[in-house]
């Protein structure tokens, strides 16, 4: 029987950065707050409320800011998003091995679904609104044997679930940072994933430290 493999979304399967900049710039204009859109897009991973606190947005305004960002998101971010190299082949490799593909993301689930509907890749299960070790609940529920992500938070989530932590260096975190967080293997991109999956067919970890 095939196994379940989990994937992060932003900067693992897709690159939404240009639209993220535009959306945050619009939120800054509307709110009158100093929100660094370029910095935000360069460090995708943490949930939006965490990001806004980092930009010192007033706590009482954060729920409305999050809601407004989610409203403007589809028109600005979805159209300019691209699928990262190797993403479709990675999902196909899981399917060809008889497995199940699972996306677990910190992104608002409805907007995450819009990305997958508009651009693919076609995955079996999507779970949104989970970050870092919080992702472990979904990974455990679906019995994921591995979780692939670009952020140290993804590595922590995989480890908390007892899954193989597979890092990719397509996001904000370096190979050294991913390994320091506990990644069992780090790939340059998902282009390398089908080969890794085939090599780990017995479920063994394949460290590249």
Short mmCIF file of C-alpha atoms in Angstrom, two decimals:
data_model
loop_
_atom_site.label_atom_id
_atom_site.label_comp_id
_atom_site.label_asym_id
_atom_site.label_seq_id
_atom_site.Cartn_x
_atom_site.Cartn_y
_atom_site.Cartn_z
CA UNK A 1 0.00 0.00 0.00
CA UNK A 2 1.28 3.48 -0.84
CA UNK A 3 2.16 5.99 1.81
CA UNK A 4 0.97 9.52 2.47
CA UNK A 5 3.42 12.35 1.82
CA UNK A 6 2.72 15.85 3.10
CA UNK A 7 3.84 19.07 1.43
CA UNK A 8 3.90 22.69 2.45
CA UNK A 9 2.42 25.13 -0.10
CA UNK A 10 4.13 28.55 -0.36
CA UNK A 11 7.69 28.29 -1.71
CA UNK A 12 7.50 24.50 -1.65
CA UNK A 13 4.86 23.81 -4.31
CA UNK A 14 4.08 27.36 -5.48
CA UNK A 15 5.69 30.81 -5.64
CA UNK A 16 3.15 33.54 -4.78
CA UNK A 17 5.65 36.29 -3.94
CA UNK A 18 4.77 38.99 -6.53
CA UNK A 19 1.12 38.89 -5.58
CA UNK A 20 1.96 38.80 -1.89
CA UNK A 21 3.89 42.05 -2.30
CA UNK A 22 0.95 43.66 -4.09
CA UNK A 23 -1.56 42.48 -1.51
CA UNK A 24 0.49 43.69 1.45
CA UNK A 25 1.12 47.03 -0.26
CA UNK A 26 -2.63 47.49 -0.72
CA UNK A 27 -3.24 46.57 2.92
CA UNK A 28 -0.62 49.12 3.96
CA UNK A 29 -2.25 51.85 1.88
CA UNK A 30 -5.72 51.10 3.21
CA UNK A 31 -4.66 50.77 6.83
CA UNK A 32 -2.14 53.60 6.96
CA UNK A 33 0.33 51.22 8.63
CA UNK A 34 4.00 50.77 7.77
CA UNK A 35 3.92 47.21 6.45
CA UNK A 36 7.07 46.06 4.66
CA UNK A 37 5.64 44.15 1.70
CA UNK A 38 9.00 43.09 0.26
CA UNK A 39 10.18 41.75 3.60
CA UNK A 40 6.90 39.92 4.08
CA UNK A 41 7.15 38.21 0.69
CA UNK A 42 10.78 37.24 1.27
CA UNK A 43 9.94 35.39 4.49
CA UNK A 44 6.76 33.51 3.70
CA UNK A 45 5.79 30.85 6.20
CA UNK A 46 4.38 32.19 9.46
CA UNK A 47 0.65 32.99 9.68
CA UNK A 48 -0.41 36.53 8.82
CA UNK A 49 -1.27 37.51 12.39
CA UNK A 50 2.30 36.63 13.43
CA UNK A 51 3.66 38.74 10.58
CA UNK A 52 1.50 41.72 11.48
CA UNK A 53 2.63 41.58 15.09
CA UNK A 54 6.20 41.59 13.81
CA UNK A 55 5.37 44.79 11.93
CA UNK A 56 4.03 46.20 15.23
CA UNK A 57 0.44 46.48 14.03
CA UNK A 58 -1.87 47.34 16.95
CA UNK A 59 -3.19 44.14 18.46
CA UNK A 60 -6.80 45.33 18.36
CA UNK A 61 -6.56 45.91 14.59
CA UNK A 62 -5.07 42.54 13.67
CA UNK A 63 -8.36 40.58 13.21
CA UNK A 64 -9.70 43.19 10.77
CA UNK A 65 -6.37 43.41 8.95
CA UNK A 66 -6.28 39.63 8.52
CA UNK A 67 -9.86 39.61 7.23
CA UNK A 68 -9.16 42.40 4.76
CA UNK A 69 -5.98 40.72 3.48
CA UNK A 70 -7.96 37.54 2.87
CA UNK A 71 -10.54 39.53 0.91
CA UNK A 72 -8.07 41.21 -1.43
CA UNK A 73 -5.90 38.09 -1.76
CA UNK A 74 -7.72 36.23 -4.56
CA UNK A 75 -7.64 39.10 -7.03
CA UNK A 76 -4.00 40.01 -6.47
CA UNK A 77 -2.15 36.87 -5.48
CA UNK A 78 -3.80 33.97 -7.32
CA UNK A 79 -3.31 35.31 -10.88
CA UNK A 80 0.42 35.95 -10.53
CA UNK A 81 1.34 32.73 -8.71
CA UNK A 82 3.47 30.12 -10.47
CA UNK A 83 4.02 26.45 -9.71
CA UNK A 84 7.61 25.77 -8.68
CA UNK A 85 9.84 23.47 -10.74
CA UNK A 86 9.35 19.83 -9.88
CA UNK A 87 6.11 20.34 -7.97
CA UNK A 88 3.85 18.52 -10.40
CA UNK A 89 6.37 15.71 -10.83
CA UNK A 90 6.64 15.36 -7.04
CA UNK A 91 2.89 14.92 -6.64
CA UNK A 92 2.83 12.54 -9.60
CA UNK A 93 5.62 10.49 -8.02
CA UNK A 94 3.57 10.04 -4.85
CA UNK A 95 0.53 9.03 -6.88
CA UNK A 96 2.55 6.68 -9.12
CA UNK A 97 3.84 4.97 -5.99
CA UNK A 98 0.25 4.36 -4.89
CA UNK A 99 0.44 7.03 -2.20
CA UNK A 100 -1.65 9.97 -1.08
CA UNK A 101 -0.57 13.60 -1.43
CA UNK A 102 -1.41 15.92 1.45
CA UNK A 103 -0.88 19.69 1.59
CA UNK A 104 -0.65 21.16 5.09
CA UNK A 105 -0.20 24.93 5.08
CA UNK A 106 -0.38 27.89 7.40
CA UNK A 107 -2.35 29.71 4.73
CA UNK A 108 -6.07 30.43 5.07
CA UNK A 109 -7.51 27.22 3.69
CA UNK A 110 -9.96 28.78 1.23
CA UNK A 111 -7.23 30.82 -0.44
CA UNK A 112 -4.94 27.79 -0.48
CA UNK A 113 -7.69 25.88 -2.28
CA UNK A 114 -8.00 28.69 -4.84
CA UNK A 115 -4.31 28.34 -5.63
CA UNK A 116 -4.59 24.62 -6.23
CA UNK A 117 -7.77 25.03 -8.27
CA UNK A 118 -6.20 27.70 -10.46
CA UNK A 119 -2.72 26.29 -10.98
CA UNK A 120 -2.46 22.81 -9.48
CA UNK A 121 -0.82 20.55 -8.72
CA UNK A 122 -3.78 18.28 -8.04
CA UNK A 123 -3.45 16.91 -4.52
CA UNK A 124 -5.59 14.47 -2.58
CA UNK A 125 -6.05 16.36 0.69
CA UNK A 126 -5.66 20.00 1.73
CA UNK A 127 -5.49 21.25 5.31
CA UNK A 128 -4.97 24.95 6.00
CA UNK A 129 -4.49 27.29 8.95
CA UNK A 130 -1.79 25.17 10.64
CA UNK A 131 1.73 26.36 11.39
CA UNK A 132 4.95 24.77 12.66
CA UNK A 133 4.30 22.06 15.27
CA UNK A 134 0.57 22.66 14.79
CA UNK A 135 0.93 20.87 11.45
CA UNK A 136 1.64 17.64 13.29
CA UNK A 137 -2.06 17.10 14.02
CA UNK A 138 -2.93 16.85 10.32
CA UNK A 139 0.19 14.83 9.50
CA UNK A 140 -0.64 12.31 12.22
CA UNK A 141 -4.30 12.17 11.23
CA UNK A 142 -3.37 11.20 7.69
CA UNK A 143 -0.45 8.99 8.79
CA UNK A 144 2.07 10.93 6.69
CA UNK A 145 5.42 9.17 6.59
CA UNK A 146 7.20 12.32 5.34
CA UNK A 147 6.57 16.05 5.20
CA UNK A 148 8.28 18.37 2.72
CA UNK A 149 8.72 22.08 3.34
CA UNK A 150 10.95 25.09 2.83
CA UNK A 151 10.79 26.61 6.32
CA UNK A 152 12.23 25.56 9.68
CA UNK A 153 8.63 25.63 10.93
CA UNK A 154 7.85 22.85 8.47
CA UNK A 155 10.72 20.79 9.80
CA UNK A 156 9.43 21.22 13.34
CA UNK A 157 5.98 20.13 12.25
CA UNK A 158 7.34 16.99 10.60
CA UNK A 159 9.41 16.07 13.64
CA UNK A 160 6.48 16.65 15.99
CA UNK A 161 4.48 14.19 13.88
CA UNK A 162 7.24 11.59 13.84
CA UNK A 163 7.54 11.97 10.07
CA UNK A 164 10.63 12.19 7.90
CA UNK A 165 11.46 15.89 7.64
CA UNK A 166 12.39 16.78 4.07
CA UNK A 167 13.60 20.32 3.48
CA UNK A 168 13.79 22.19 0.18
CA UNK A 169 15.89 25.31 -0.28
CA UNK A 170 13.39 27.11 -2.53
CA UNK A 171 12.14 29.32 0.32
CA UNK A 172 13.65 31.67 2.89
CA UNK A 173 15.66 29.09 4.85
CA UNK A 174 19.10 27.86 3.92
CA UNK A 175 20.26 24.26 3.85
CA UNK A 176 22.20 24.88 7.06
CA UNK A 177 19.13 26.32 8.79
CA UNK A 178 16.93 23.42 7.72
CA UNK A 179 19.50 20.87 8.88
CA UNK A 180 19.97 22.69 12.17
CA UNK A 181 16.21 22.50 12.71
CA UNK A 182 16.43 18.72 12.35
CA UNK A 183 15.74 17.98 8.68
CA UNK A 184 16.62 14.40 7.77
CA UNK A 185 17.26 15.34 4.17
CA UNK A 186 17.49 18.63 2.27
CA UNK A 187 16.84 18.90 -1.45
CA UNK A 188 17.72 21.83 -3.69
CA UNK A 189 14.17 21.72 -5.08
CA UNK A 190 11.30 19.34 -5.72
CA UNK A 191 13.01 18.35 -8.97
CA UNK A 192 15.04 16.00 -6.78
CA UNK A 193 12.04 14.64 -4.89
CA UNK A 194 11.00 11.71 -7.16
CA UNK A 195 14.52 10.29 -6.94
CA UNK A 196 14.56 10.67 -3.17
CA UNK A 197 11.14 9.02 -2.86
CA UNK A 198 12.24 6.08 -4.97
CA UNK A 199 15.41 5.70 -2.90
CA UNK A 200 13.44 5.72 0.33
CA UNK A 201 10.88 3.17 -0.79
CA UNK A 202 11.59 1.10 2.30
CA UNK A 203 10.76 4.08 4.51
CA UNK A 204 14.32 4.53 5.68
CA UNK A 205 15.60 8.03 6.32
CA UNK A 206 18.20 9.23 3.87
CA UNK A 207 20.15 11.93 5.74
CA UNK A 208 22.19 14.42 3.76
CA UNK A 209 23.92 16.28 6.55
#
